[in-house]
Amino acid sequence: MSAEEYGCPGGVYYCSMMKPHIRFIEHYVSTGFEGSPLHGERYMPNPDAMREFMLKVDPRKAPAKYCIFEPLSQFSDAEKPEFVIFFARPEILTGLFTQTVFTTGDMECVVSSFGAGCTNILAWPLYYKEHGLEKAVLGGMDPSARKFMKTDELTFTVSLDLYEKMLGALPESMFNHETDWKSVRKKVERSAKAWGEDE
């Protein structure tokens, strides 16, 4: 994605590729335009509330021309992603959530704030990183983004630094000890089978 190549005017803003935001978004996400057939999504009570939200999120200026999303397996040794984004159902999210708490010792290390799908995938993680806060962001609650996601799927984003800490904490965490994770793991397998994803 770049300032010249994008599909969604909100997404290009939340991915820090275009500033300031397009004022149209304030009306589109809230109550629409008076006297216009544009009804508005009604996710925010009015354009002022939406403007306040967008100014708070306020993504930093992009450090490069493109914002690139790709699987971790496609990164070369010379490349470092800024964030790691998981698309997962509740049982797997249980493991990610608990591992984040175990790694940080912070009972409020996972947050879920209002926003579009791309806000929780990138803009809020950028916000917390820029403010020096080590937070994982749970997302996928945007009704407009749901049509692009699997049934029951949500997102979970962590910075690369936090992801590496989580991996480092694995030997001592619930995944390598006699815990209730084993019963959750069975549900992960049942879920994958139910959705035809167990191959």
Tab-separated table of C-alpha atoms in Angstrom:
chain	number	residue	atom	x	y	z
A	1	MET	CA	0.000	0.000	0.000
A	2	SER	CA	1.170	3.546	-0.722
A	3	ALA	CA	-0.292	7.049	-0.866
A	4	GLU	CA	-0.807	6.512	-4.605
A	5	GLU	CA	-1.914	2.861	-4.506
A	6	TYR	CA	-4.703	1.978	-2.110
A	7	GLY	CA	-8.323	0.908	-2.097
A	8	CYS	CA	-9.714	2.318	1.130
A	9	PRO	CA	-9.298	6.004	2.103
A	10	GLY	CA	-9.497	5.072	5.773
A	11	GLY	CA	-6.969	2.279	5.421
A	12	VAL	CA	-4.356	4.477	3.748
A	13	TYR	CA	-4.658	6.922	6.663
A	14	TYR	CA	-4.533	4.257	9.392
A	15	CYS	CA	-1.481	2.715	7.720
A	16	SER	CA	0.181	6.153	8.050
A	17	MET	CA	0.496	6.624	4.305
A	18	MET	CA	-1.725	9.716	3.906
A	19	LYS	CA	-2.253	12.724	6.165
A	20	PRO	CA	-4.383	14.519	7.073
A	21	HIS	CA	-7.339	12.166	6.962
A	22	ILE	CA	-10.112	12.731	4.442
A	23	ARG	CA	-12.931	14.604	6.203
A	24	PHE	CA	-15.461	12.432	4.354
A	25	ILE	CA	-14.554	9.579	6.737
A	26	GLU	CA	-15.877	11.557	9.734
A	27	HIS	CA	-19.353	11.552	8.180
A	28	TYR	CA	-19.204	8.139	6.528
A	29	VAL	CA	-18.405	6.286	9.773
A	30	SER	CA	-20.945	8.259	11.799
A	31	THR	CA	-24.263	9.751	10.659
A	32	GLY	CA	-23.648	10.546	6.987
A	33	PHE	CA	-24.358	13.899	5.337
A	34	GLU	CA	-27.623	15.727	5.956
A	35	GLY	CA	-29.802	15.715	2.838
A	36	SER	CA	-27.579	13.133	1.153
A	37	PRO	CA	-28.386	9.508	0.295
A	38	LEU	CA	-25.168	8.589	2.159
A	39	HIS	CA	-26.676	7.086	5.316
A	40	GLY	CA	-23.453	6.684	7.295
A	41	GLU	CA	-22.283	3.489	9.030
A	42	ARG	CA	-23.517	4.668	12.468
A	43	TYR	CA	-20.462	3.289	14.265
A	44	MET	CA	-19.833	6.664	15.935
A	45	PRO	CA	-22.595	8.983	17.225
A	46	ASN	CA	-21.594	12.032	15.147
A	47	PRO	CA	-18.797	13.412	12.905
A	48	ASP	CA	-17.188	15.288	15.832
A	49	ALA	CA	-16.725	12.053	17.791
A	50	MET	CA	-15.188	10.398	14.729
A	51	ARG	CA	-12.864	13.368	14.166
A	52	GLU	CA	-11.704	13.156	17.806
A	53	PHE	CA	-10.990	9.450	17.362
A	54	MET	CA	-8.960	9.985	14.177
A	55	LEU	CA	-6.945	12.808	15.717
A	56	LYS	CA	-6.176	10.640	18.752
A	57	VAL	CA	-5.006	7.657	16.704
A	58	ASP	CA	-3.008	10.075	14.479
A	59	PRO	CA	-0.595	7.605	12.824
A	60	ARG	CA	3.004	8.766	12.502
A	61	LYS	CA	4.388	9.797	9.139
A	62	ALA	CA	5.264	6.693	7.143
A	63	PRO	CA	9.034	5.987	7.129
A	64	ALA	CA	8.962	4.659	3.544
A	65	LYS	CA	6.883	4.811	0.373
A	66	TYR	CA	5.195	1.440	0.846
A	67	CYS	CA	3.505	-0.357	3.718
A	68	ILE	CA	4.007	-4.060	3.019
A	69	PHE	CA	2.095	-6.975	4.526
A	70	GLU	CA	3.478	-10.462	4.006
A	71	PRO	CA	3.756	-13.778	5.876
A	72	LEU	CA	6.667	-14.073	8.315
A	73	SER	CA	7.962	-17.004	6.271
A	74	GLN	CA	8.566	-14.679	3.309
A	75	PHE	CA	10.844	-12.271	5.193
A	76	SER	CA	14.523	-12.621	4.388
A	77	ASP	CA	17.143	-12.618	7.154
A	78	ALA	CA	17.889	-8.989	6.262
A	79	GLU	CA	14.260	-7.891	6.688
A	80	LYS	CA	12.515	-7.165	9.966
A	81	PRO	CA	8.759	-6.696	10.242
A	82	GLU	CA	7.602	-3.948	12.558
A	83	PHE	CA	4.573	-5.921	13.752
A	84	VAL	CA	3.338	-9.493	13.728
A	85	ILE	CA	-0.381	-9.880	12.982
A	86	PHE	CA	-2.316	-13.032	13.797
A	87	PHE	CA	-5.705	-13.944	12.307
A	88	ALA	CA	-7.192	-16.479	14.694
A	89	ARG	CA	-10.274	-17.879	16.379
A	90	PRO	CA	-10.930	-17.675	20.159
A	91	GLU	CA	-9.123	-20.857	21.224
A	92	ILE	CA	-5.864	-19.775	19.587
A	93	LEU	CA	-6.406	-16.229	20.857
A	94	THR	CA	-6.621	-17.723	24.356
A	95	GLY	CA	-3.046	-18.932	23.950
A	96	LEU	CA	-1.801	-15.653	22.477
A	97	PHE	CA	-3.526	-13.612	25.172
A	98	THR	CA	-2.188	-15.742	28.018
A	99	GLN	CA	1.339	-15.879	26.562
A	100	THR	CA	1.363	-12.072	26.307
A	101	VAL	CA	0.341	-11.722	29.956
A	102	PHE	CA	2.888	-14.364	31.019
A	103	THR	CA	5.624	-12.606	29.047
A	104	THR	CA	4.939	-9.070	30.271
A	105	GLY	CA	3.477	-9.693	33.725
A	106	ASP	CA	0.970	-6.977	32.855
A	107	MET	CA	-2.697	-7.879	33.354
A	108	GLU	CA	-3.691	-5.068	30.964
A	109	CYS	CA	-1.190	-5.796	28.201
A	110	VAL	CA	-3.901	-6.725	25.695
A	111	VAL	CA	-6.171	-3.895	24.565
A	112	SER	CA	-9.106	-3.646	22.191
A	113	SER	CA	-10.099	-0.132	21.213
A	114	PHE	CA	-12.664	1.091	18.701
A	115	GLY	CA	-11.486	1.256	15.125
A	116	ALA	CA	-11.652	-0.096	11.623
A	117	GLY	CA	-10.049	-3.448	10.899
A	118	CYS	CA	-6.824	-1.747	9.801
A	119	THR	CA	-6.864	0.543	12.847
A	120	ASN	CA	-6.469	-2.432	15.167
A	121	ILE	CA	-4.070	-4.208	12.828
A	122	LEU	CA	-1.705	-1.256	12.490
A	123	ALA	CA	-2.780	2.211	13.699
A	124	TRP	CA	-3.377	1.331	17.364
A	125	PRO	CA	-0.209	-0.828	17.536
A	126	LEU	CA	1.716	2.152	16.095
A	127	TYR	CA	0.063	4.442	18.652
A	128	TYR	CA	1.124	2.287	21.607
A	129	LYS	CA	4.625	1.794	20.211
A	130	GLU	CA	5.078	5.544	19.643
A	131	HIS	CA	3.944	6.156	23.246
A	132	GLY	CA	6.416	3.601	24.625
A	133	LEU	CA	3.675	1.190	25.720
A	134	GLU	CA	4.115	-2.560	25.279
A	135	LYS	CA	0.619	-3.618	24.234
A	136	ALA	CA	-0.946	-6.328	22.104
A	137	VAL	CA	-4.022	-5.186	20.163
A	138	LEU	CA	-7.067	-7.395	19.724
A	139	GLY	CA	-9.190	-6.443	16.720
A	140	GLY	CA	-11.649	-7.627	14.143
A	141	MET	CA	-14.779	-6.070	15.672
A	142	ASP	CA	-15.348	-3.639	12.788
A	143	PRO	CA	-18.653	-4.685	11.136
A	144	SER	CA	-17.394	-3.425	7.763
A	145	ALA	CA	-14.283	-5.617	7.961
A	146	ARG	CA	-16.111	-8.780	9.023
A	147	LYS	CA	-17.060	-9.661	5.437
A	148	PHE	CA	-13.360	-10.035	4.631
A	149	MET	CA	-12.637	-12.316	7.599
A	150	LYS	CA	-13.373	-15.948	8.329
A	151	THR	CA	-16.275	-16.842	10.596
A	152	ASP	CA	-15.285	-16.361	14.274
A	153	GLU	CA	-11.893	-14.910	13.278
A	154	LEU	CA	-10.322	-11.952	15.084
A	155	THR	CA	-6.920	-10.239	14.838
A	156	PHE	CA	-4.114	-9.991	17.373
A	157	THR	CA	-1.153	-7.669	16.703
A	158	VAL	CA	2.122	-7.377	18.603
A	159	SER	CA	5.334	-5.520	17.896
A	160	LEU	CA	8.253	-7.626	16.701
A	161	ASP	CA	10.040	-6.937	20.002
A	162	LEU	CA	7.107	-8.259	22.025
A	163	TYR	CA	6.692	-11.234	19.697
A	164	GLU	CA	10.338	-12.210	20.221
A	165	LYS	CA	9.942	-11.866	23.989
A	166	MET	CA	6.873	-14.110	23.827
A	167	LEU	CA	8.872	-16.734	21.946
A	168	GLY	CA	11.666	-16.455	24.496
A	169	ALA	CA	9.203	-17.020	27.341
A	170	LEU	CA	7.724	-20.195	25.811
A	171	PRO	CA	9.882	-22.734	27.740
A	172	GLU	CA	8.500	-21.572	31.090
A	173	SER	CA	4.931	-20.864	29.988
A	174	MET	CA	1.801	-23.040	30.016
A	175	PHE	CA	2.620	-24.554	26.642
A	176	ASN	CA	5.429	-26.661	28.094
A	177	HIS	CA	3.848	-27.670	31.388
A	178	GLU	CA	0.879	-29.674	32.651
A	179	THR	CA	-1.851	-27.038	32.358
A	180	ASP	CA	-5.383	-26.607	31.051
A	181	TRP	CA	-3.896	-25.633	27.697
A	182	LYS	CA	-4.048	-29.296	26.691
A	183	SER	CA	-7.857	-29.243	26.811
A	184	VAL	CA	-7.920	-25.933	24.913
A	185	ARG	CA	-5.600	-27.487	22.336
A	186	LYS	CA	-8.203	-30.190	21.715
A	187	LYS	CA	-10.751	-27.454	20.983
A	188	VAL	CA	-8.273	-25.808	18.576
A	189	GLU	CA	-8.093	-29.119	16.709
A	190	ARG	CA	-11.891	-29.541	16.729
A	191	SER	CA	-12.345	-25.992	15.440
A	192	ALA	CA	-9.847	-26.550	12.611
A	193	LYS	CA	-11.636	-29.775	11.670
A	194	ALA	CA	-15.073	-28.104	11.776
A	195	TRP	CA	-13.907	-25.373	9.394
A	196	GLY	CA	-12.031	-27.739	7.086
A	197	GLU	CA	-8.633	-26.278	8.014
A	198	ASP	CA	-7.041	-29.355	9.533
A	199	GLU	CA	-5.071	-30.492	6.479
